[in-house]
Every structure is written in structure tokens, then in C-alpha cells.
Amino acid sequence: MVLRLPNNRFPFKVQTDASDEGIGAVLLQIYPEGDRPIAYLSKKFTQAQRKWSPMEQ
């Protein structure tokens, strides 16, 4: 995956996902020819964090 530098002339979009195991997100920029990734993150929950309620995670 090739990341791009942000261009303030185009809108941004954030896509997220979560499970019992962890979370992930991608910051995308919406270009006429399609969405391009700007940044991404992911985190695997620790054993203790898996016991938290979804709002605490």
C-alpha cells in the first residue's frame, strides 16, 4: 500500500473496524479517480483490554 501526502483540496474519509481482538482505521482522501490512503492504524487488544466493555475499548 502506498500512502499519499494529504491534499486539502479534496475531502477526507475515515473507515474503522473493530472486533473482540482489536481495532483498525484508515484515513482516506476522496479523489475523482478513487479513494487514496493517507494513514492507517491498528491495535491488538491486551488480555486485560479484551475484558473491557466495548465503550471502554
CSV table of N, CA and C in Angstrom, one decimal:
chain,number,residue,atom,x,y,z
A,1,MET,N,0.8,-1.2,0.0
A,1,MET,CA,0.0,0.0,0.0
A,1,MET,C,0.9,1.2,0.0
A,2,VAL,N,0.6,2.2,-0.9
A,2,VAL,CA,1.4,3.4,-1.0
A,2,VAL,C,0.6,4.5,-0.3
A,3,LEU,N,1.2,5.2,0.6
A,3,LEU,CA,0.5,6.3,1.3
A,3,LEU,C,0.8,7.6,0.6
A,4,ARG,N,-0.2,8.5,0.6
A,4,ARG,CA,0.0,9.8,-0.1
A,4,ARG,C,0.0,10.9,1.0
A,5,LEU,N,0.6,12.0,0.6
A,5,LEU,CA,0.5,13.2,1.5
A,5,LEU,C,-0.9,13.8,1.3
A,6,PRO,N,-1.4,14.4,2.4
A,6,PRO,CA,-2.8,15.0,2.3
A,6,PRO,C,-2.8,16.2,1.3
A,7,ASN,N,-3.9,16.3,0.7
A,7,ASN,CA,-4.1,17.5,-0.2
A,7,ASN,C,-5.4,18.1,0.2
A,8,ASN,N,-5.4,19.3,0.8
A,8,ASN,CA,-6.5,20.0,1.4
A,8,ASN,C,-7.6,20.4,0.4
A,9,ARG,N,-7.4,20.2,-0.9
A,9,ARG,CA,-8.4,20.5,-1.9
A,9,ARG,C,-9.4,19.4,-2.0
A,10,PHE,N,-9.2,18.2,-1.4
A,10,PHE,CA,-10.1,17.1,-1.6
A,10,PHE,C,-10.5,16.7,-0.2
A,11,PRO,N,-11.8,16.2,-0.1
A,11,PRO,CA,-12.3,15.8,1.2
A,11,PRO,C,-11.7,14.5,1.8
A,12,PHE,N,-11.8,14.3,3.1
A,12,PHE,CA,-11.3,13.1,3.8
A,12,PHE,C,-12.4,12.2,4.2
A,13,LYS,N,-12.0,10.9,4.4
A,13,LYS,CA,-13.0,10.0,4.9
A,13,LYS,C,-12.2,9.0,5.9
A,14,VAL,N,-12.8,8.6,7.0
A,14,VAL,CA,-12.2,7.7,7.9
A,14,VAL,C,-13.1,6.4,7.9
A,15,GLN,N,-12.4,5.3,7.7
A,15,GLN,CA,-13.1,3.9,7.8
A,15,GLN,C,-12.5,3.2,9.0
A,16,THR,N,-13.4,2.6,9.8
A,16,THR,CA,-12.9,2.0,11.0
A,16,THR,C,-13.5,0.6,11.1
A,17,ASP,N,-12.9,-0.3,11.9
A,17,ASP,CA,-13.3,-1.6,12.1
A,17,ASP,C,-12.9,-2.1,13.5
A,18,ALA,N,-13.6,-2.9,14.1
A,18,ALA,CA,-13.3,-3.4,15.5
A,18,ALA,C,-13.8,-4.8,15.7
A,19,SER,N,-13.2,-5.5,16.5
A,19,SER,CA,-13.6,-6.9,16.9
A,19,SER,C,-13.2,-7.1,18.3
A,20,ASP,N,-13.4,-8.3,18.8
A,20,ASP,CA,-13.0,-8.6,20.2
A,20,ASP,C,-11.5,-8.6,20.4
A,21,GLU,N,-10.8,-8.8,19.3
A,21,GLU,CA,-9.3,-8.9,19.3
A,21,GLU,C,-8.6,-7.6,19.1
A,22,GLY,N,-9.2,-6.6,18.4
A,22,GLY,CA,-8.5,-5.3,18.2
A,22,GLY,C,-9.3,-4.3,17.4
A,23,ILE,N,-8.6,-3.2,17.0
A,23,ILE,CA,-9.3,-2.2,16.2
A,23,ILE,C,-8.4,-1.8,15.1
A,24,GLY,N,-9.0,-1.1,14.1
A,24,GLY,CA,-8.2,-0.6,13.0
A,24,GLY,C,-8.9,0.6,12.3
A,25,ALA,N,-8.2,1.4,11.7
A,25,ALA,CA,-8.7,2.6,11.0
A,25,ALA,C,-7.8,3.0,9.8
A,26,VAL,N,-8.5,3.6,8.8
A,26,VAL,CA,-7.7,4.1,7.6
A,26,VAL,C,-8.3,5.5,7.4
A,27,LEU,N,-7.4,6.5,7.2
A,27,LEU,CA,-7.7,7.8,6.8
A,27,LEU,C,-7.5,7.8,5.3
A,28,LEU,N,-8.6,8.1,4.6
A,28,LEU,CA,-8.6,8.2,3.1
A,28,LEU,C,-8.9,9.6,2.6
A,29,GLN,N,-8.4,9.8,1.4
A,29,GLN,CA,-8.7,11.1,0.8
A,29,GLN,C,-9.5,10.7,-0.5
A,30,ILE,N,-10.6,11.4,-0.7
A,30,ILE,CA,-11.5,11.1,-1.8
A,30,ILE,C,-11.1,11.9,-3.0
A,31,TYR,N,-10.6,11.2,-4.0
A,31,TYR,CA,-10.2,11.8,-5.3
A,31,TYR,C,-11.2,11.4,-6.3
A,32,PRO,N,-11.3,12.1,-7.4
A,32,PRO,CA,-12.3,11.7,-8.5
A,32,PRO,C,-12.0,10.3,-9.0
A,33,GLU,N,-10.8,9.9,-9.1
A,33,GLU,CA,-10.5,8.5,-9.6
A,33,GLU,C,-10.5,7.4,-8.6
A,34,GLY,N,-10.8,7.8,-7.3
A,34,GLY,CA,-11.0,6.8,-6.2
A,34,GLY,C,-10.3,7.3,-4.9
A,35,ASP,N,-10.6,6.6,-3.9
A,35,ASP,CA,-10.1,6.9,-2.6
A,35,ASP,C,-8.6,6.5,-2.5
A,36,ARG,N,-7.8,7.3,-1.8
A,36,ARG,CA,-6.4,7.0,-1.6
A,36,ARG,C,-6.1,7.1,-0.1
A,37,PRO,N,-5.3,6.1,0.3
A,37,PRO,CA,-5.0,6.0,1.8
A,37,PRO,C,-3.9,7.1,2.1
A,38,ILE,N,-4.2,7.8,3.3
A,38,ILE,CA,-3.3,8.8,3.8
A,38,ILE,C,-2.5,8.3,5.0
A,39,ALA,N,-3.3,7.5,5.9
A,39,ALA,CA,-2.7,7.0,7.1
A,39,ALA,C,-3.5,5.8,7.5
A,40,TYR,N,-2.9,4.9,8.3
A,40,TYR,CA,-3.7,3.8,8.9
A,40,TYR,C,-3.1,3.5,10.2
A,41,LEU,N,-4.0,2.8,11.0
A,41,LEU,CA,-3.5,2.3,12.3
A,41,LEU,C,-4.2,1.0,12.7
A,42,SER,N,-3.6,0.2,13.5
A,42,SER,CA,-4.2,-1.0,14.0
A,42,SER,C,-3.7,-1.2,15.4
A,43,LYS,N,-4.5,-1.9,16.2
A,43,LYS,CA,-4.1,-2.2,17.6
A,43,LYS,C,-4.7,-3.5,18.0
A,44,LYS,N,-3.9,-4.4,18.5
A,44,LYS,CA,-4.4,-5.6,19.1
A,44,LYS,C,-4.6,-5.4,20.6
A,45,PHE,N,-5.8,-5.8,21.1
A,45,PHE,CA,-6.1,-5.6,22.5
A,45,PHE,C,-5.3,-6.5,23.4
A,46,THR,N,-4.9,-6.1,24.5
A,46,THR,CA,-4.2,-6.9,25.5
A,46,THR,C,-5.3,-7.8,26.1
A,47,GLN,N,-4.8,-8.8,26.9
A,47,GLN,CA,-5.8,-9.7,27.6
A,47,GLN,C,-6.7,-9.0,28.5
A,48,ALA,N,-6.2,-8.0,29.2
A,48,ALA,CA,-7.0,-7.2,30.1
A,48,ALA,C,-8.0,-6.3,29.3
A,49,GLN,N,-7.6,-5.7,28.2
A,49,GLN,CA,-8.5,-4.9,27.4
A,49,GLN,C,-9.6,-5.7,26.8
A,50,ARG,N,-9.4,-6.9,26.5
A,50,ARG,CA,-10.5,-7.8,26.0
A,50,ARG,C,-11.6,-8.0,26.9
A,51,LYS,N,-11.4,-7.7,28.2
A,51,LYS,CA,-12.4,-7.9,29.2
A,51,LYS,C,-13.2,-6.6,29.4
A,52,TRP,N,-12.7,-5.5,28.9
A,52,TRP,CA,-13.4,-4.2,29.0
A,52,TRP,C,-14.7,-4.2,28.2
A,53,SER,N,-15.6,-3.4,28.5
A,53,SER,CA,-16.9,-3.2,27.7
A,53,SER,C,-16.5,-2.5,26.4
A,54,PRO,N,-17.3,-2.7,25.3
A,54,PRO,CA,-17.0,-2.1,24.1
A,54,PRO,C,-16.7,-0.5,24.2
A,55,MET,N,-17.5,0.1,25.0
A,55,MET,CA,-17.3,1.6,25.2
A,55,MET,C,-15.9,1.9,25.8
A,56,GLU,N,-15.4,1.1,26.6
A,56,GLU,CA,-14.1,1.3,27.3
A,56,GLU,C,-12.9,1.0,26.3
A,57,GLN,N,-13.1,0.1,25.4
A,57,GLN,CA,-12.1,-0.3,24.5
A,57,GLN,C,-11.8,0.8,23.5
